Coordinates of C-alpha atoms and ligand atoms in Angstrom, one line a residue:
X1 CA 31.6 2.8 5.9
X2 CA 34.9 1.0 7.2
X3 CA 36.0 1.0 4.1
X4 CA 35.5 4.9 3.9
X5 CA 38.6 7.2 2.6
X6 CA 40.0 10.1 4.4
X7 CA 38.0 12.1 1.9
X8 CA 35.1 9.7 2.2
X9 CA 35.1 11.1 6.0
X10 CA 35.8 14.3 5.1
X11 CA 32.5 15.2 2.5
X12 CA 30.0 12.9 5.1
X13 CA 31.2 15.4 7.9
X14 CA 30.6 18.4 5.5
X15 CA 26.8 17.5 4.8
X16 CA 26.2 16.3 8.4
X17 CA 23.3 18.7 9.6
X18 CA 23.3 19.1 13.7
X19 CA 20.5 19.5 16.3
X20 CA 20.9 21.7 18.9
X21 CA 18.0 22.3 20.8
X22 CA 17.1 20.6 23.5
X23 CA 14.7 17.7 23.7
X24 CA 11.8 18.3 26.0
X25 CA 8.4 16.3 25.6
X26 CA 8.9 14.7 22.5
X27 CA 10.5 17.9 20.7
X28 CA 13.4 20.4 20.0
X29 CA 13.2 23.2 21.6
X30 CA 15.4 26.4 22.6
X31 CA 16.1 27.3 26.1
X32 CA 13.2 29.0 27.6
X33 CA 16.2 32.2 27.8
X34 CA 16.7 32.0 23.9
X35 CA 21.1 31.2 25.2
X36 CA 23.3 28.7 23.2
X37 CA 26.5 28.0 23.3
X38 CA 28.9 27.4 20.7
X39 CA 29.7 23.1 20.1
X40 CA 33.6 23.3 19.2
X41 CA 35.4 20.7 16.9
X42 CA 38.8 20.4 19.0
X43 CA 40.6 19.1 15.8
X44 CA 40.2 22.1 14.0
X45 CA 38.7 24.4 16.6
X46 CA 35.7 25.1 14.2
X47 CA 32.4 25.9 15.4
X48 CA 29.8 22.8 14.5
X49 CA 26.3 24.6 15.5
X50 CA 24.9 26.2 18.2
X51 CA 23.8 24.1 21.6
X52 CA 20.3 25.1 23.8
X53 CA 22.2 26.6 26.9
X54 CA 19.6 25.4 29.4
X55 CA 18.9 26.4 33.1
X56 CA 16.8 25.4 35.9
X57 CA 13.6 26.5 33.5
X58 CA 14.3 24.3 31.2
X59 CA 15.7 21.8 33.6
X60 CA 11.9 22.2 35.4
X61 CA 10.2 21.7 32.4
X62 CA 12.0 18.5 31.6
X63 CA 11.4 17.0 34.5
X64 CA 7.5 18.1 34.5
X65 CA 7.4 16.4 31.4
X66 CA 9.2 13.3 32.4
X67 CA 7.1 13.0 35.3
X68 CA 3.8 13.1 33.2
X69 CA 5.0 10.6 31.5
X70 CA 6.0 8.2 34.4
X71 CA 2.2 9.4 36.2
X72 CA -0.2 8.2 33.3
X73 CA 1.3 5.1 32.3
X74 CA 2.4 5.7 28.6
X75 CA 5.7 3.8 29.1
X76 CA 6.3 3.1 32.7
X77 CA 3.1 0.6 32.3
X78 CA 3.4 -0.1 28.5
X79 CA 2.9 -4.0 28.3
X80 CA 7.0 -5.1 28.3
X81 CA 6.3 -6.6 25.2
X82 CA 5.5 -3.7 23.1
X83 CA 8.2 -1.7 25.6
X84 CA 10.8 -3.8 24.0
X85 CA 9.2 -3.7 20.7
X86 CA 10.0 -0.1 21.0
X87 CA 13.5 0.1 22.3
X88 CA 14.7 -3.1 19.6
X89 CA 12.7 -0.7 16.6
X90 CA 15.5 2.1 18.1
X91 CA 18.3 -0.8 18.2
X92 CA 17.4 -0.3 14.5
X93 CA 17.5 3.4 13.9
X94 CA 20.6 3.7 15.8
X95 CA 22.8 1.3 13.3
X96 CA 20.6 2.6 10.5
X97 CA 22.9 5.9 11.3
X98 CA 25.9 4.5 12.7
X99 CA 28.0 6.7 10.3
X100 CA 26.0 9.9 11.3
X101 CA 26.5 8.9 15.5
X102 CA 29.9 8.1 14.7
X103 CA 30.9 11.6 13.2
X104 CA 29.1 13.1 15.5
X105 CA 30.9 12.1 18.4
X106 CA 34.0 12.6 16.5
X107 CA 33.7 15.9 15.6
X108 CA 32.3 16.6 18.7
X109 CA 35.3 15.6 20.8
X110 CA 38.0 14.5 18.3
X111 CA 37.8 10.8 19.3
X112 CA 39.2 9.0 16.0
X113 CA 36.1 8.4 13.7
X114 CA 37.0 4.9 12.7
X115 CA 36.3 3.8 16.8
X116 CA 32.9 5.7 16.9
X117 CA 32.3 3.8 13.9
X118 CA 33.4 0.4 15.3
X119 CA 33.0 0.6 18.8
X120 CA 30.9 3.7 20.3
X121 CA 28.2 3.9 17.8
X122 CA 27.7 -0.1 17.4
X123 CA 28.3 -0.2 21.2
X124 CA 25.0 2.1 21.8
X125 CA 23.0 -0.1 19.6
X126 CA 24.4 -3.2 21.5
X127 CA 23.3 -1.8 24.6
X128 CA 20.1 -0.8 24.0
X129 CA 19.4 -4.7 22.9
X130 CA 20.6 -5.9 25.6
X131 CA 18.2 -3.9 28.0
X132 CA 15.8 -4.2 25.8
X133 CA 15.7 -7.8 25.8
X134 CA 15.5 -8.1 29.8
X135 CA 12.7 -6.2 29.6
X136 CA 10.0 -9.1 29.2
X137 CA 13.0 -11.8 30.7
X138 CA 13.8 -10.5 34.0
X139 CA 11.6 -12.0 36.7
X140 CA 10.7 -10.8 40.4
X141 CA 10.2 -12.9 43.7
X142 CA 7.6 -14.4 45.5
X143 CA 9.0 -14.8 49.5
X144 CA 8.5 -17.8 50.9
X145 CA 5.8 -16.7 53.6
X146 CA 3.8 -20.0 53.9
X147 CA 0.1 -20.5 53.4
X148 CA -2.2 -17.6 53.9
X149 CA 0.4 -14.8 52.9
X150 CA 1.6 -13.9 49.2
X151 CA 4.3 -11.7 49.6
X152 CA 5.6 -10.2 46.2
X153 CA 8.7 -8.6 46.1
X154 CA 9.2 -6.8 42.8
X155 CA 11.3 -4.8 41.5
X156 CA 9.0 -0.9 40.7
X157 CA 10.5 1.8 38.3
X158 CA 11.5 4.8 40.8
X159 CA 9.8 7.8 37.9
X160 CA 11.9 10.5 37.2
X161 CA 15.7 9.2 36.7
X162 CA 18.3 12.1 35.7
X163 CA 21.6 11.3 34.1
X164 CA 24.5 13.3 33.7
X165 CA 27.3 12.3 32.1
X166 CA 30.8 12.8 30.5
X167 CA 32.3 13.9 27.3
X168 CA 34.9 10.9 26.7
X169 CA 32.2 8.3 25.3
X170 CA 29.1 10.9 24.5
X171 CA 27.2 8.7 22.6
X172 CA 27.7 5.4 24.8
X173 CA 27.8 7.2 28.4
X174 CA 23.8 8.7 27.6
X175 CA 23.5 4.6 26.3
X176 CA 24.6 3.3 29.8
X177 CA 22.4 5.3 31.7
X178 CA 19.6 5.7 29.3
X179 CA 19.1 1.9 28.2
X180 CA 18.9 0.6 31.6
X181 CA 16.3 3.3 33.3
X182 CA 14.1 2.7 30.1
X183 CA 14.1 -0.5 29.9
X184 CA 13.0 -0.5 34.0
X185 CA 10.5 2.1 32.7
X186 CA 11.6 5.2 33.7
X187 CA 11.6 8.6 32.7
X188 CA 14.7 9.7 31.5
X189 CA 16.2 13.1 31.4
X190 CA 19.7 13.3 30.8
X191 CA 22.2 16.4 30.9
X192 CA 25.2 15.6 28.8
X193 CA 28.2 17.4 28.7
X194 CA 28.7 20.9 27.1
X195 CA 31.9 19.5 25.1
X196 CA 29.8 16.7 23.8
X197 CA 25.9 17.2 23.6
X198 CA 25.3 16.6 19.9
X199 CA 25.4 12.8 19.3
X200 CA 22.6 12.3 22.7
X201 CA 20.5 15.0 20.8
X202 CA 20.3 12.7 17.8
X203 CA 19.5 9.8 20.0
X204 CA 16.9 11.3 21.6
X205 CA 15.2 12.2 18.4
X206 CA 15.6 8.7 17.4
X207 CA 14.1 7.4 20.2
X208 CA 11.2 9.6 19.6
X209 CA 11.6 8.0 15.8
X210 CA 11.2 4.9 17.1
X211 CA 8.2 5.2 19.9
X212 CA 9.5 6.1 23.0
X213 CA 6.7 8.5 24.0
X214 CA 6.7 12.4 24.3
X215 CA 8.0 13.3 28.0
X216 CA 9.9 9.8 28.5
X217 CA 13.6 10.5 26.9
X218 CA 14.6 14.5 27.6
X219 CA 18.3 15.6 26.7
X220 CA 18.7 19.0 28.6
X221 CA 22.1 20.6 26.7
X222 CA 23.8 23.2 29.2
X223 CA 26.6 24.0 31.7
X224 CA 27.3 21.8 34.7
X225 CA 27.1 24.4 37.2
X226 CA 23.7 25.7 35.9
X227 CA 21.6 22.6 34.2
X228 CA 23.8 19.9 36.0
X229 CA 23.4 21.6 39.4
X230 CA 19.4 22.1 39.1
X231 CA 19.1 18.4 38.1
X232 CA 21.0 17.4 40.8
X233 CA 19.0 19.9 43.1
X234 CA 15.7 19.1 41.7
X235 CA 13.2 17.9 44.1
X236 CA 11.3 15.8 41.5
X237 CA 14.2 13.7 40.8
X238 CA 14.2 10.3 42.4
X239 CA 17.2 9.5 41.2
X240 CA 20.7 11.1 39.3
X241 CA 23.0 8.6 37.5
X242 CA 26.3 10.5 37.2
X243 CA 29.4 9.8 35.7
X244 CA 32.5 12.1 35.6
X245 CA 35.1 13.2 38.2
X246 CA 35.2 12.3 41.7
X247 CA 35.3 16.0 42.6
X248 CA 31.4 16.2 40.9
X249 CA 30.3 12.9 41.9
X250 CA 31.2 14.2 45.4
X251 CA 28.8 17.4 44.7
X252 CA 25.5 15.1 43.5
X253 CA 25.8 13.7 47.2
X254 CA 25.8 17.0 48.6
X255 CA 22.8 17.9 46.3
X256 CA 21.0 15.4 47.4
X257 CA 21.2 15.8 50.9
X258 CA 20.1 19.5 50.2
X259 CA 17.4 18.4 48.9
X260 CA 15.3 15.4 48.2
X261 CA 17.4 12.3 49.4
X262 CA 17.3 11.4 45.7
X263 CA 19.4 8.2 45.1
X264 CA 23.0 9.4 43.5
X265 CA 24.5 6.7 41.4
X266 CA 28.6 8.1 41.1
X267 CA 30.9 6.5 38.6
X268 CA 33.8 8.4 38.7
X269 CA 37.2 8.8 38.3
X270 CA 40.5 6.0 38.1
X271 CA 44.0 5.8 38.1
X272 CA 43.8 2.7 37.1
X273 CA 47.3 -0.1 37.7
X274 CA 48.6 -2.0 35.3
X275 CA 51.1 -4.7 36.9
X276 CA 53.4 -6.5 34.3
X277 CA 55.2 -9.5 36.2
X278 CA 58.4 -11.2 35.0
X279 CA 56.6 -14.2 34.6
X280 CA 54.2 -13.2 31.6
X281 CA 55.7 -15.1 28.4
X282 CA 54.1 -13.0 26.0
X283 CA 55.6 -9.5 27.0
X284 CA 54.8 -8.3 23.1
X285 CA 50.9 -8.7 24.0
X286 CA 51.3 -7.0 27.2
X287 CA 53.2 -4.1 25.7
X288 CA 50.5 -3.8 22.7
X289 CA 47.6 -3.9 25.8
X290 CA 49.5 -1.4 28.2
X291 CA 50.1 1.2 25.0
X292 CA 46.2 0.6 24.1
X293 CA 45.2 0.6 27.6
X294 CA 46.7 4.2 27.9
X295 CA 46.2 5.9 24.1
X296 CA 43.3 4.5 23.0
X297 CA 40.6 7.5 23.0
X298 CA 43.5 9.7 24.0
X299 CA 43.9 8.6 27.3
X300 CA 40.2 10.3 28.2
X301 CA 39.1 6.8 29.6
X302 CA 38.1 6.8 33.3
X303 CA 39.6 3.3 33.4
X304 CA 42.8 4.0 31.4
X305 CA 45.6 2.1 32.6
X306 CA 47.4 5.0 33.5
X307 CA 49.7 3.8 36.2
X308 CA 52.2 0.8 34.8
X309 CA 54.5 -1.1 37.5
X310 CA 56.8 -3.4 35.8
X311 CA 58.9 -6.5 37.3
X312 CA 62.3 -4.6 37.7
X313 CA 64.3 -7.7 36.1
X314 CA 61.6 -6.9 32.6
X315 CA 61.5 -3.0 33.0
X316 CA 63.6 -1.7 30.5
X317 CA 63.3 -3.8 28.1
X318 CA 59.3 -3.5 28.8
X319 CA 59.6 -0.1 28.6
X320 CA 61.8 -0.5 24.9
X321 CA 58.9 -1.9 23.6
X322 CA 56.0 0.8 24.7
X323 CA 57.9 3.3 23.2
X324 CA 58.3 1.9 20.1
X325 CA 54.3 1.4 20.4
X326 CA 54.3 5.3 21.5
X327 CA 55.9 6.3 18.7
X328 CA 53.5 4.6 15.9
X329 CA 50.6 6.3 17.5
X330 CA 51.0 10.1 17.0
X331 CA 47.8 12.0 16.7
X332 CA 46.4 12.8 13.6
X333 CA 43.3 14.3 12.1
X334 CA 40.6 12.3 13.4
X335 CA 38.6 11.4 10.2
X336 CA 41.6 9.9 8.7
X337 CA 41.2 6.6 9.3
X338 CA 45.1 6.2 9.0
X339 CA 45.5 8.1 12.9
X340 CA 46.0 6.0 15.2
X341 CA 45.3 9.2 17.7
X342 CA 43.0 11.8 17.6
X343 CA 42.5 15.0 19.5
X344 CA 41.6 16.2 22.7
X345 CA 38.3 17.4 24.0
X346 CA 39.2 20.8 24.3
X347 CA 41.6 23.6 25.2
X348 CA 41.2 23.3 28.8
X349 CA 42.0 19.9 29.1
X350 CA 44.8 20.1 26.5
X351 CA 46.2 22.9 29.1
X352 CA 45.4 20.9 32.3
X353 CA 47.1 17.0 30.4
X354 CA 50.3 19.7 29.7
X355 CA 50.7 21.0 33.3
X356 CA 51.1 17.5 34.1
X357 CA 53.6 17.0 31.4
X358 CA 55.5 19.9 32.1
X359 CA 56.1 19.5 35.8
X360 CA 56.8 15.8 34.9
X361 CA 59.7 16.9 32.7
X362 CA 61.4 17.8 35.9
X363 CA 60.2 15.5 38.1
X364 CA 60.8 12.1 36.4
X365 CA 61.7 10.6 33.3
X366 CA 60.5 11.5 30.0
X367 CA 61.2 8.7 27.5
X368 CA 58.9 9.2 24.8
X369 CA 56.8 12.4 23.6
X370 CA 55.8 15.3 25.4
X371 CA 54.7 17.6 23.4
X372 CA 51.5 19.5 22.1
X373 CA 50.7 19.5 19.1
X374 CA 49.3 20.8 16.3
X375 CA 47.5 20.2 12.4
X376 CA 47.5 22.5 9.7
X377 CA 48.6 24.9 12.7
X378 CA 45.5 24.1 14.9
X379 CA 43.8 21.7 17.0
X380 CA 44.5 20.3 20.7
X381 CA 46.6 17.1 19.9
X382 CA 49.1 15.4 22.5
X383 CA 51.8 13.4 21.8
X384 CA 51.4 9.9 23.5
X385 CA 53.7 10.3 26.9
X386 CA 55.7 7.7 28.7
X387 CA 57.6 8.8 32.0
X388 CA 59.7 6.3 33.4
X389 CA 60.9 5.9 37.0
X390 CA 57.9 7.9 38.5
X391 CA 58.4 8.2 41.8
X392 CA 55.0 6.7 43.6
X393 CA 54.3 9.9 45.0
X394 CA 54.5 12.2 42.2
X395 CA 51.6 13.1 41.4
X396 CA 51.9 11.7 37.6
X397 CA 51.3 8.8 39.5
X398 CA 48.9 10.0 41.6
X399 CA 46.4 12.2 39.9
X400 CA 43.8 11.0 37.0
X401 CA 45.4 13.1 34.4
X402 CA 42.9 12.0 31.3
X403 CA 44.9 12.2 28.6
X404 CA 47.8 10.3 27.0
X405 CA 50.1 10.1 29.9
X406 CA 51.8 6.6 31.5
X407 CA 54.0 6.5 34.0
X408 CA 56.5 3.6 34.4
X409 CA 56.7 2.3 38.1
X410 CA 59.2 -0.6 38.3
X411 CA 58.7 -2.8 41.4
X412 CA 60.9 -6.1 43.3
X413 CA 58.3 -8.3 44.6
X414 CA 54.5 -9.7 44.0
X415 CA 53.3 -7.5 47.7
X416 CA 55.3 -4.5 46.9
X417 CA 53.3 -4.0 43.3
X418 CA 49.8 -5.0 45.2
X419 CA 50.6 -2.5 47.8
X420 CA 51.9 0.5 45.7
X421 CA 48.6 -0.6 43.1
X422 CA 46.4 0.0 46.0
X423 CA 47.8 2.9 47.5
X424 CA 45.5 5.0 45.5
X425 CA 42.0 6.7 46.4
X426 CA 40.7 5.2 42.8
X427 CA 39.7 1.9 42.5
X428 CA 38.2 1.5 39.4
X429 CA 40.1 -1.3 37.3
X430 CA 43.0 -3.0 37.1
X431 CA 45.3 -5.5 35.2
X432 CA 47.9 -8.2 35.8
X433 CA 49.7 -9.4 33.3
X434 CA 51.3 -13.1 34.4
X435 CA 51.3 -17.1 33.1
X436 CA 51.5 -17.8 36.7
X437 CA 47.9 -19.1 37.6
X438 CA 47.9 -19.0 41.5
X439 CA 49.5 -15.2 41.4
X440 CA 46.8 -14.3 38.9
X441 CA 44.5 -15.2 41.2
X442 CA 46.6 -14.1 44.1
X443 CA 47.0 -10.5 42.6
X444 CA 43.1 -10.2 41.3
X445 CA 42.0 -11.4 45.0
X446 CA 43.8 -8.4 46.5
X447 CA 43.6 -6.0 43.9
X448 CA 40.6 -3.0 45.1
X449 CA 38.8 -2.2 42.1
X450 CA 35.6 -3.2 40.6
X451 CA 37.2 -5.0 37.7
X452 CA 40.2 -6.7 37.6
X453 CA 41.6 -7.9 33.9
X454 CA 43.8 -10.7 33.8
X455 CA 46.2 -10.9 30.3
X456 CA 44.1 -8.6 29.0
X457 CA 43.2 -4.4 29.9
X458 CA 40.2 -2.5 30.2
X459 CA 37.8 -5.9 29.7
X460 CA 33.8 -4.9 29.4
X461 CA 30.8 -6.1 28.2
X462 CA 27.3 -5.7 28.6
X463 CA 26.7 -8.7 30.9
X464 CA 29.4 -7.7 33.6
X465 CA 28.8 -4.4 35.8
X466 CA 30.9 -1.6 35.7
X467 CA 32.4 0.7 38.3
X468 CA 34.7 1.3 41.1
X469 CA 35.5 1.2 44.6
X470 CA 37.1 3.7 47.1
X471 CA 36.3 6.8 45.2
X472 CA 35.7 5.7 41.6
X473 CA 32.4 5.8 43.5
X474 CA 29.5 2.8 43.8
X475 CA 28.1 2.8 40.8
X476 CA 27.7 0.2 38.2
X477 CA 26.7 0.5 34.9
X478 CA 25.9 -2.5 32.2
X479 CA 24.5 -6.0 33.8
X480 CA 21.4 -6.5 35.0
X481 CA 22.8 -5.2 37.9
X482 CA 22.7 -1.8 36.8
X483 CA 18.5 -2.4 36.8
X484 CA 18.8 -2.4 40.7
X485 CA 19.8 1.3 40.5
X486 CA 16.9 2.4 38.7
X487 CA 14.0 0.5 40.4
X488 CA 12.8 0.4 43.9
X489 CA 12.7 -3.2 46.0
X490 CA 8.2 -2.8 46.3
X491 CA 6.7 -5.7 49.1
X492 CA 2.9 -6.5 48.5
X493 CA 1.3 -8.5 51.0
X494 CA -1.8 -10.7 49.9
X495 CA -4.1 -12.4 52.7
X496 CA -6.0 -15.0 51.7
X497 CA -7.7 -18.1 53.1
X498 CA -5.5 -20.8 53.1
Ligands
NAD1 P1 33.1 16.4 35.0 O1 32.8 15.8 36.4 O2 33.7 17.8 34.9 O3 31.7 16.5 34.2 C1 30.8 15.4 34.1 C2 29.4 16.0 34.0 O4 29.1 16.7 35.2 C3 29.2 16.9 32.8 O5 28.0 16.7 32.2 C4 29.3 18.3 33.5 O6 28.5 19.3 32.8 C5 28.6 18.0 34.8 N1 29.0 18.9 35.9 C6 30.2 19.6 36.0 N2 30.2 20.4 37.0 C7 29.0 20.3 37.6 C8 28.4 20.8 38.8 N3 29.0 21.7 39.6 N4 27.2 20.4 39.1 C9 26.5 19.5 38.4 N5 27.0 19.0 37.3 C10 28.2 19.3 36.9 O7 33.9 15.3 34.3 P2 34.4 15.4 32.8 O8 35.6 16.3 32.7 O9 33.3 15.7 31.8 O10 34.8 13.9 32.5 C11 36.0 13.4 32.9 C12 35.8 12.6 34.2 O11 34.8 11.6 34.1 C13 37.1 11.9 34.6 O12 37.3 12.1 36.0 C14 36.7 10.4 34.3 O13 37.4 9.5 35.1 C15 35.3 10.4 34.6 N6 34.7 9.3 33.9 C16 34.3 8.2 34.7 C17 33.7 7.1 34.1 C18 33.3 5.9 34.9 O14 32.5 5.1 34.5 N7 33.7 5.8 36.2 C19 33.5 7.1 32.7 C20 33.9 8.2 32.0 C21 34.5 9.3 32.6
MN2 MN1 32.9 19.8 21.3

């Protein structure tokens, strides 16, 4: 497969069948109102298939189902052993069609098809065996009460976990949430996003595939305000895992105060800080991380590196070198493994990245790209984008844009880059690039966000938790920390004659 053509992409996507239903108790399904919606290709615009457009019916029965599950025991008291057994056998089915998850996701939001391939798809399986394996390796506690009381403190599955996620990573987003609430043995029933449903579809039927029982793994297609809402609203829902923007994340609180004091789990937006110091020898690394940390997946990463403050004595010539990056990374058609770009998600957030780009143009300095663009006449491409000497205020620098945007900040001293860094309501990541050990240190002490990458951007794995501060929101995804979201702390009390 990584040696596939542009062609080689090209037929695979041709013959690709999609699923569009939802999946409710073990099987596709329509809607209960017969609705769809169409799943657009932003690359070319093309319709893939028709998508369930679900509501609070289908939403209902989802949950009915889920909680059926979680009631008689068919996974949520499956021996952990054969749990596992289950989730490694979908480990397997997921790289057995690492081509098909990758071109779904893809074509389904124009990410290039050579990351889904080597990152997203391989990711998800990654995941999943990571859970998986804590499932029958994670141990609880026995308090230290003294003779004549046993008190165990375990850790219980909460029932009915709903996850709602984003279009940027389809594939590993539903993973993040998914892996972790199974593996704690959970019910699971996940809303993806209406840009993005197809490649959660196929993981749900794979799951099936592999064991997961009918009722345990639900993927609800639909509109945020409609299937989103009533999951969030639903007072059979113990708990909703969201991640997307701060101003939705804000919303699932509110939802849950309306209704069942379910727990909310935010992950949300960034505006993440990039600091470049003076004193880093190997500015040709930094520059290669600061032009990933911003174009990689077309800017749509929540933690992209999208705010870059540069020693002032280093700036320009810093700045020389991104746009020379910039320039070798100009969209291209997403299954051509020669595009070091692909497209974005859709029309409305082409428009919304431009606005930015536009009022930019007159607010600060545009030293590299700018434009839309289009392929074979079509598509929602953007031209990587490098303002220099953003004012801190404007809002380039302020607002998450989500697409392919830097701004350039130069700064004079180590407390004027922390400051301005912080002076943010994200705080999601953040790097700092120096060979100078104590201000590494220093810097990453005072930085506010829940990861801090040192000579490096964006750094994530499966064994560190993932999330922000301020309001990135409190959630953490990945690490067995993510576990504690989606079980409850459970005291028993034994008596017994000592
Ligand atoms: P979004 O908030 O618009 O949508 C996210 C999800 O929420 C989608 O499934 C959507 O259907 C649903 N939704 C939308 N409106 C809703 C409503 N009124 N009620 C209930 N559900 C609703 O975000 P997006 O545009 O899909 O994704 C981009 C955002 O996600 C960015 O802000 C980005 O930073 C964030 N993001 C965060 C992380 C993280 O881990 N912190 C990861 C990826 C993306
Ligand atoms: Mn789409």
């Amino acid at each position: 497969m990584l040696d596939y053509t542009h062609e080689d992409w090209k037929s695979r996507a041709a013959s690709l069948s999609f699923r569009g239903q939802a999946f409710v108790d073990g099987k596709f399904v329509d809607a209960v109102s017969g609705k769809t919606f169409d799943s657009i290709n932003p690359a070319t615009g093309a319709v893939l298939t028709q998508v369930a457009e679900c509501d609070e019916e289908d939403i209902n029965r989802a949950v009915a189902a889920g909680r059926a599950a979680f009631e008689d025991g068919r996974w949520s008291r499956m021996a952990p052993g054969d749990r596992k057994a289950v989730m490694l056998k979908l480990v397997d089915l997921i790289r057995d069609n690492l081509e098909e998850m990758a071109l779904l996701d893809s074509l389904d939001m124009g990410k290039l098809v050579t990351d889904a391939a080597t990152i997203d798809a391989p990711g998800s399986a990654h995941f999943f065996q990571w859970y998986a394996e804590t499932i029958d390796k994670v141990y609880d506690e026995v308090a230290p009460t003294g003779p004549g009381d046993l008190a165990l403190v375990k850790r219980v599955p909460l029932g009915v976990v709903g996850a709602v996620t984003p279009w940027n990573f389809p594939l590993d987003m539903a993973t993040w949430k998914a892996a972790a609430a199974l593996a704690a043995g959970n019910s699971v029933v996940l809303k993806p996003a209406e840009q993005s449903p197809l490649s959660a579809l196929r993981l749900a039927e794979l799951a099936a595939e592999a064991g997961v029982p009918d009722g345990v793994f639900n993927v609800v297609p639909g509109f945020g305000v409609v299937a989103g809402k009533a999951l969030g609203l639903h007072m059979d829902v113990d708990c909703l895992a969201f991640t997307g923007s701060t101003a939705i994340g804000k919303m699932f609180m509110q939802y849950s105060g309306q209704s069942n004091l379910k727990q909310v789990w935010p992950e949300t937006g960034g505006k993440s800080p990039n600091l470049v110091f003076a004193d880093c020898e190997d500015l040709d690394s930094a520059a290669d991380m600061a032009a990933f940390g911003i174009f990689f997946n077309q800017g749509e990463v929540c933690s992209a590196n999208s705010r870059l403050y540069v020693e002032r004595s280093v700036k320009d010539a810093f700045v020389d070198k991104l746009i020379a990056r910039a320039q070798a990374m100009q969209p291209g058609d997403p299954l051509d493994p020669a595009s070091k770009m692909g497209a974005i998600v859709d029309e409305k957030q082409t428009q919304g990245i431009m606005r930015f780009v536009e009022e930019g143009k007159k607010t600060a300095n545009l030293v590299t790209g700018g434009e839309r663009i289009t392929l074979d006449g079509k598509g929602c491409f953007v031209q990587p984008t490098i303002f220099d000497d953003v004012d801190h205020d404007n809002p380039l620098a302020r607002d998450e844009i989500f697409g392919p945007v830097l701004s350039v900040i130069p700064f004079d001293s180590e407390d004027q880059a922390v400051t301005m860094a912080n002076d943010s309501v994200y705080g999601l990541a953040a790097s700092v690039w120096t060979d100078n050990l104590s201000r590494a240190c220093r810097v990453s002490d005072k930085l506010m966000a829940g990861t801090v990458s040192v000579n490096t951007v964006d750094a994530l794995s499966a064994m560190t938790p993932f999330g922000g501060m301020k309001q990135s929101g409190f959630g953490r995804d990945l690490s067995l920390h993510s576990l504690e979201k989606y079980t409850a702390l459970k005291t028993t009390w034994i008596k017994y004659k000592a």
